[in-house]
Coordinates of C-alpha atoms (C1' of nucleotides) in Angstrom, one line a residue:
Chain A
X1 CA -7.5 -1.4 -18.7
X2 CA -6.5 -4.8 -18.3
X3 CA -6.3 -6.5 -14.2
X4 CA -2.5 -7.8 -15.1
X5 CA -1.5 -4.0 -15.8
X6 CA -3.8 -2.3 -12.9
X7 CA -2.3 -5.3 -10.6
X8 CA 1.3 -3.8 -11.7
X9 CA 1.1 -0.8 -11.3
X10 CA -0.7 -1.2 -7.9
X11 CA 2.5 -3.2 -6.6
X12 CA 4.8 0.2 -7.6
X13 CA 2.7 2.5 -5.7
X14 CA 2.3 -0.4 -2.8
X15 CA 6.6 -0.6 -2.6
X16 CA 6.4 3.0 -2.0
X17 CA 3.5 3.3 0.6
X18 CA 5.4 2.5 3.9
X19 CA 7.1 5.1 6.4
X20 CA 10.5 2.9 6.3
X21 CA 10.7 2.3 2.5
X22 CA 9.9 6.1 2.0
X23 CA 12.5 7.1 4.0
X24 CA 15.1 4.6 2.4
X25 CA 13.9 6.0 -1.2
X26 CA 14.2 9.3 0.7
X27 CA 17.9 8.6 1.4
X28 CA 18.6 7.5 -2.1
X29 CA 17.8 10.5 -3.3
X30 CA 21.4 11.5 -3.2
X31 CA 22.7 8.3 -5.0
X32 CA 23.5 5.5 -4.5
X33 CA 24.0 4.3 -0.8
X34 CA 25.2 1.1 1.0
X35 CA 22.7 -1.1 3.0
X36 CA 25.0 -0.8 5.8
X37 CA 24.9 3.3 5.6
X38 CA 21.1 2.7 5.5
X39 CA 20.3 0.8 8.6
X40 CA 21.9 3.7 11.1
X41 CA 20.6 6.1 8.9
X42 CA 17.1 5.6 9.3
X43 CA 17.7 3.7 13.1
X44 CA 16.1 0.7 11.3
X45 CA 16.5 -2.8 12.4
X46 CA 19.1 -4.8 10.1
X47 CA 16.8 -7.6 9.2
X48 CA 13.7 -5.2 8.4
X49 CA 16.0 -3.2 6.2
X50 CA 17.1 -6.8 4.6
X51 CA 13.6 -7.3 3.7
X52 CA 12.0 -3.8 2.5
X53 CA 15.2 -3.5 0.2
X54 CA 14.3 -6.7 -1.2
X55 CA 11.0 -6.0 -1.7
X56 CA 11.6 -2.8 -3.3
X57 CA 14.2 -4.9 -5.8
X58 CA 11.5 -7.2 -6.5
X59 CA 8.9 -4.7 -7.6
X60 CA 12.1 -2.8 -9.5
X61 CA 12.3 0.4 -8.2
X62 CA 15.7 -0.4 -7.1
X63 CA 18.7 -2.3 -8.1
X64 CA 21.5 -3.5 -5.8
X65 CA 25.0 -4.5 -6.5
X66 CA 27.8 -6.1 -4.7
X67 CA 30.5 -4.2 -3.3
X68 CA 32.9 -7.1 -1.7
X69 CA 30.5 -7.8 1.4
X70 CA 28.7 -4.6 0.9
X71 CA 25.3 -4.4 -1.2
X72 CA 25.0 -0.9 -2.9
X73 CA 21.3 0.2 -3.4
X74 CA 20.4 2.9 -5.8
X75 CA 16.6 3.7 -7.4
X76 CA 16.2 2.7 -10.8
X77 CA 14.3 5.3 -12.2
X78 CA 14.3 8.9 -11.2
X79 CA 11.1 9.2 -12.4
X80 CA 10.5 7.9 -8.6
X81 CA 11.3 11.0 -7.0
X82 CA 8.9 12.5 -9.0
X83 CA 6.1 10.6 -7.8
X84 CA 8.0 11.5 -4.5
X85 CA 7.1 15.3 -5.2
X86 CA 4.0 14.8 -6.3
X87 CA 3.1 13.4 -3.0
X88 CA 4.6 16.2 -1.0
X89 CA 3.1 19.2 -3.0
X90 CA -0.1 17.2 -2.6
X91 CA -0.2 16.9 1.5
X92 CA 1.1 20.2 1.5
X93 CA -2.1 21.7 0.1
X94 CA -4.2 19.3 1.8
X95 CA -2.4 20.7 5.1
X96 CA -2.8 24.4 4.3
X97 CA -6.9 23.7 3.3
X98 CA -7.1 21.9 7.2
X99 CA -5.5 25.4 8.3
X100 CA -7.9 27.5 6.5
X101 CA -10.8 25.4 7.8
X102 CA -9.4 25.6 11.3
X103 CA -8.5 29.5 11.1
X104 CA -12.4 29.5 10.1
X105 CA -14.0 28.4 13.7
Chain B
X1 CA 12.2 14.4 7.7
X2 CA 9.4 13.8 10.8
X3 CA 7.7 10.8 11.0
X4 CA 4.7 12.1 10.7
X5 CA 4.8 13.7 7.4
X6 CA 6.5 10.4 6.3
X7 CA 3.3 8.5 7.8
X8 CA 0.6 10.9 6.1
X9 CA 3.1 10.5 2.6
X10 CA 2.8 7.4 2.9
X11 CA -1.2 7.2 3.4
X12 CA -1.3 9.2 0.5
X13 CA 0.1 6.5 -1.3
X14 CA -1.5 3.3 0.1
X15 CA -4.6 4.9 -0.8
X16 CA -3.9 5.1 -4.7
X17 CA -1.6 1.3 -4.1
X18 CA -4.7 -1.1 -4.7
X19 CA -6.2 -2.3 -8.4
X20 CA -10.0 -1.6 -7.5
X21 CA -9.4 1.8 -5.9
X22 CA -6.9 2.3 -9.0
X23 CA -10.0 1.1 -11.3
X24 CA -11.9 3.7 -9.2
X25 CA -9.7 6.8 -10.0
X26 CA -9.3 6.1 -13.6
X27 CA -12.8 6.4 -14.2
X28 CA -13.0 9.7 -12.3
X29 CA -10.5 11.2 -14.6
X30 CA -13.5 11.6 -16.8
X31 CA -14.7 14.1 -13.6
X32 CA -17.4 13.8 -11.2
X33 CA -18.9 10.2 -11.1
X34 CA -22.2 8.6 -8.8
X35 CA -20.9 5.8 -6.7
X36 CA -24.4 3.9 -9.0
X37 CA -21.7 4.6 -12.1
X38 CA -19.1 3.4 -10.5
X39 CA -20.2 -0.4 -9.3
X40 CA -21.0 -1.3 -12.6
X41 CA -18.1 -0.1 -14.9
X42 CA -15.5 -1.7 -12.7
X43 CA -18.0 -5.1 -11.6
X44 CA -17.5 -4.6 -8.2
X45 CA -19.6 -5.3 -5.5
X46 CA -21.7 -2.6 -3.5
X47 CA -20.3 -2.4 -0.1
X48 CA -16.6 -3.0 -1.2
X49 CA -16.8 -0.1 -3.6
X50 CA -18.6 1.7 -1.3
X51 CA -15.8 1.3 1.4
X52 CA -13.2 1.9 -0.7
X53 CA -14.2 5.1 -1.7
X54 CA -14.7 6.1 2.0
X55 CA -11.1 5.2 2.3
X56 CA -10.1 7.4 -0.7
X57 CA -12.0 10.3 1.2
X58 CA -10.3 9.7 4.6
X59 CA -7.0 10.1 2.9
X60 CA -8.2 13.2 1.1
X61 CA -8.0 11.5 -2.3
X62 CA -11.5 12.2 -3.3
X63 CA -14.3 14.3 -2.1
X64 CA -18.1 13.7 -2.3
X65 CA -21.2 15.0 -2.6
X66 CA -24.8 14.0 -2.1
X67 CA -27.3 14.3 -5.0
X68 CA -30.8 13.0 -4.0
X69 CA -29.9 9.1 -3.4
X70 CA -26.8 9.3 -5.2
X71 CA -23.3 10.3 -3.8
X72 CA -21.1 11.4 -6.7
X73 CA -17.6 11.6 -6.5
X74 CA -14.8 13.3 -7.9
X75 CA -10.7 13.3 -7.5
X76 CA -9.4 16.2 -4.9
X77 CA -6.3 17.1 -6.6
X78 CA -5.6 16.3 -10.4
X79 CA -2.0 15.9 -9.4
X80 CA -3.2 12.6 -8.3
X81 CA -3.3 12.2 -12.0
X82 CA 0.1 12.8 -12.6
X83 CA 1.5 10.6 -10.5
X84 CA -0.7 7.8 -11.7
X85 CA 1.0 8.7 -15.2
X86 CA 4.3 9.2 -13.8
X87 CA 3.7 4.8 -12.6
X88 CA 2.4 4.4 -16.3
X89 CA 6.0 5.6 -17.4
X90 CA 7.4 3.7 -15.4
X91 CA 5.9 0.8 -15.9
X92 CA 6.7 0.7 -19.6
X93 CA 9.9 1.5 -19.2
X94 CA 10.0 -1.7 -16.8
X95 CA 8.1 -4.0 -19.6
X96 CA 10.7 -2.6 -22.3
X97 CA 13.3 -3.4 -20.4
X98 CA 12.0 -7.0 -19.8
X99 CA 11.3 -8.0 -23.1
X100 CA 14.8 -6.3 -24.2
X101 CA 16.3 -9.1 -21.4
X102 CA 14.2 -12.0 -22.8
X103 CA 16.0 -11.1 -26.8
X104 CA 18.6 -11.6 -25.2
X105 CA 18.6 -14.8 -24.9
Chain C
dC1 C1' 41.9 -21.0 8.3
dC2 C1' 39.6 -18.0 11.7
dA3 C1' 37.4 -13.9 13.2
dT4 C1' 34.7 -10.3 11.8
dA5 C1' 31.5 -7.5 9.2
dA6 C1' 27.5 -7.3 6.1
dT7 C1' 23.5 -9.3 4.5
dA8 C1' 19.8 -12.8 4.0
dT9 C1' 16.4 -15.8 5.6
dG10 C1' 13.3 -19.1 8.6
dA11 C1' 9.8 -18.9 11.9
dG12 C1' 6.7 -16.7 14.8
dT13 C1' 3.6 -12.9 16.3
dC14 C1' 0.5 -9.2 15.8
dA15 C1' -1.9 -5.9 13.0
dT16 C1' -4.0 -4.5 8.9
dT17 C1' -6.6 -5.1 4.7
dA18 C1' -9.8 -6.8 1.2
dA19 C1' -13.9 -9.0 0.4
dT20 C1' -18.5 -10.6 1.3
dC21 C1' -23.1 -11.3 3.3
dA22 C1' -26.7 -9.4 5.7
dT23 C1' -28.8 -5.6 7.4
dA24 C1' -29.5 -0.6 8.4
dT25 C1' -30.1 4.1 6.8
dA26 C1' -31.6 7.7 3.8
dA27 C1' -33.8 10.0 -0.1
dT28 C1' -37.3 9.7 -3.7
dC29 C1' -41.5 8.6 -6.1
dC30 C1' -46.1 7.0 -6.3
Chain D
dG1 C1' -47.1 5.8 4.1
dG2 C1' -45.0 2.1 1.5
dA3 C1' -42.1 0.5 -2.2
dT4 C1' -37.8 1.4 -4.4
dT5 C1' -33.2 2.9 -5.2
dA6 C1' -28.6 4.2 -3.5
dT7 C1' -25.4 4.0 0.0
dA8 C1' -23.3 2.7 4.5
dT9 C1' -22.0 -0.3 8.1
dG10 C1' -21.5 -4.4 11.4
dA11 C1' -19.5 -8.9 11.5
dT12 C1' -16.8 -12.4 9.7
dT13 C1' -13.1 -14.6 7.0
dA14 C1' -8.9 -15.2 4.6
dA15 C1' -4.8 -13.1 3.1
dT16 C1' -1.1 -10.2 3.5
dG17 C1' 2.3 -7.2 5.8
dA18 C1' 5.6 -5.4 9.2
dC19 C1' 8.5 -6.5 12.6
dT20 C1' 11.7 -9.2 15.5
dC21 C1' 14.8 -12.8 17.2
dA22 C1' 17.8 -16.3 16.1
dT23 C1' 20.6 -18.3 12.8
dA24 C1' 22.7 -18.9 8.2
dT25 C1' 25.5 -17.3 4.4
dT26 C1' 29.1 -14.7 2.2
dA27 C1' 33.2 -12.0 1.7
dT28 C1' 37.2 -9.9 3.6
dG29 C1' 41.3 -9.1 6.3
dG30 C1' 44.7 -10.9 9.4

DNA sequence: CCATAATATGAGTCATTAATCATATAATCC
DNA sequence: GGATTATATGATTAATGACTCATATTATGG
């Protein structure tokens, strides 16, 4: 596979690998949300917020519009939420095998 | 959700989230692999590969094995798989979309 | 026009990460 | 046992990332 296409998809996976932009992807699960909803939401720091949101706009898996002062954020693909499940079912086996080798001792 | 789960998510994902290790688990669809396989078909060098992988394991990603000298390797969960398709999809869907933007002018 | 609310951004700090070279460890074969 | 092959690891460097504070920008309502 060519590097341009690996690199690509490595910055998708890399805008979803942080605790705050997980949670904010988390949150937009139920639609679209304002940026000012977001910040108490996840008792984030405005300016952090400011700059994972861009981030995440930049690598595309979300869009933003303006709503008078307010931006609205919403995910651009739900196919996002699936990787989102993926994940979950994932660290939920790997949490029941650390139980089964614990209950083993 | 707790911030731990949303931490150990979000490992999850940093460890798929860079082009070598990327490189790493597309060959492994293929199944097991020795790390000696490995080096070569992506040109890496020895001791990055090598830490990479142990990376991969720490987050559960992969699991190894020793065979004589060699250490062969092989993905945990093939839903790892799917999500790596699911960024595929989405990826495409992000090139169409481009180009469809770029006719358009 | 001014005050206010929402968001963005510059600059700085501290931590993490990827990569590489050199060297160590471990298993195998002769 | 000694040479060889495969892998791991310590140390270093350069780059990137997350976060914060202060300040700028933008839109709205009065």
């Amino acid at each position: 596979m060519e590097e341009q296409i690996i690199a690509l998809k490595a910055d998708i996976l890399k805008a979803m690998a942080q605790p705050t932009r997980l949670k904010i992807l988390e949150l937009l699960r139920n639609g679209e949300r304002c940026i000012c909803e977001i910040i108490p939401a996840i008792n984030g720091e405005q300016s952090n917020i400011s700059r994972h949101i861009s981030l995440m706009q930049k690598s595309n898996l979300v869009t933003t519009r303006k709503d008078g002062v307010r931006v609205m954020v919403k995910v651009r693909d739900p196919k996002i939420f699936d990787i989102l499940d993926r994940v979950s079912q994932i660290l939920k086996e790997q949490i029941k095998e650390r139980e089964k080798l614990f209950l083993e001792i």
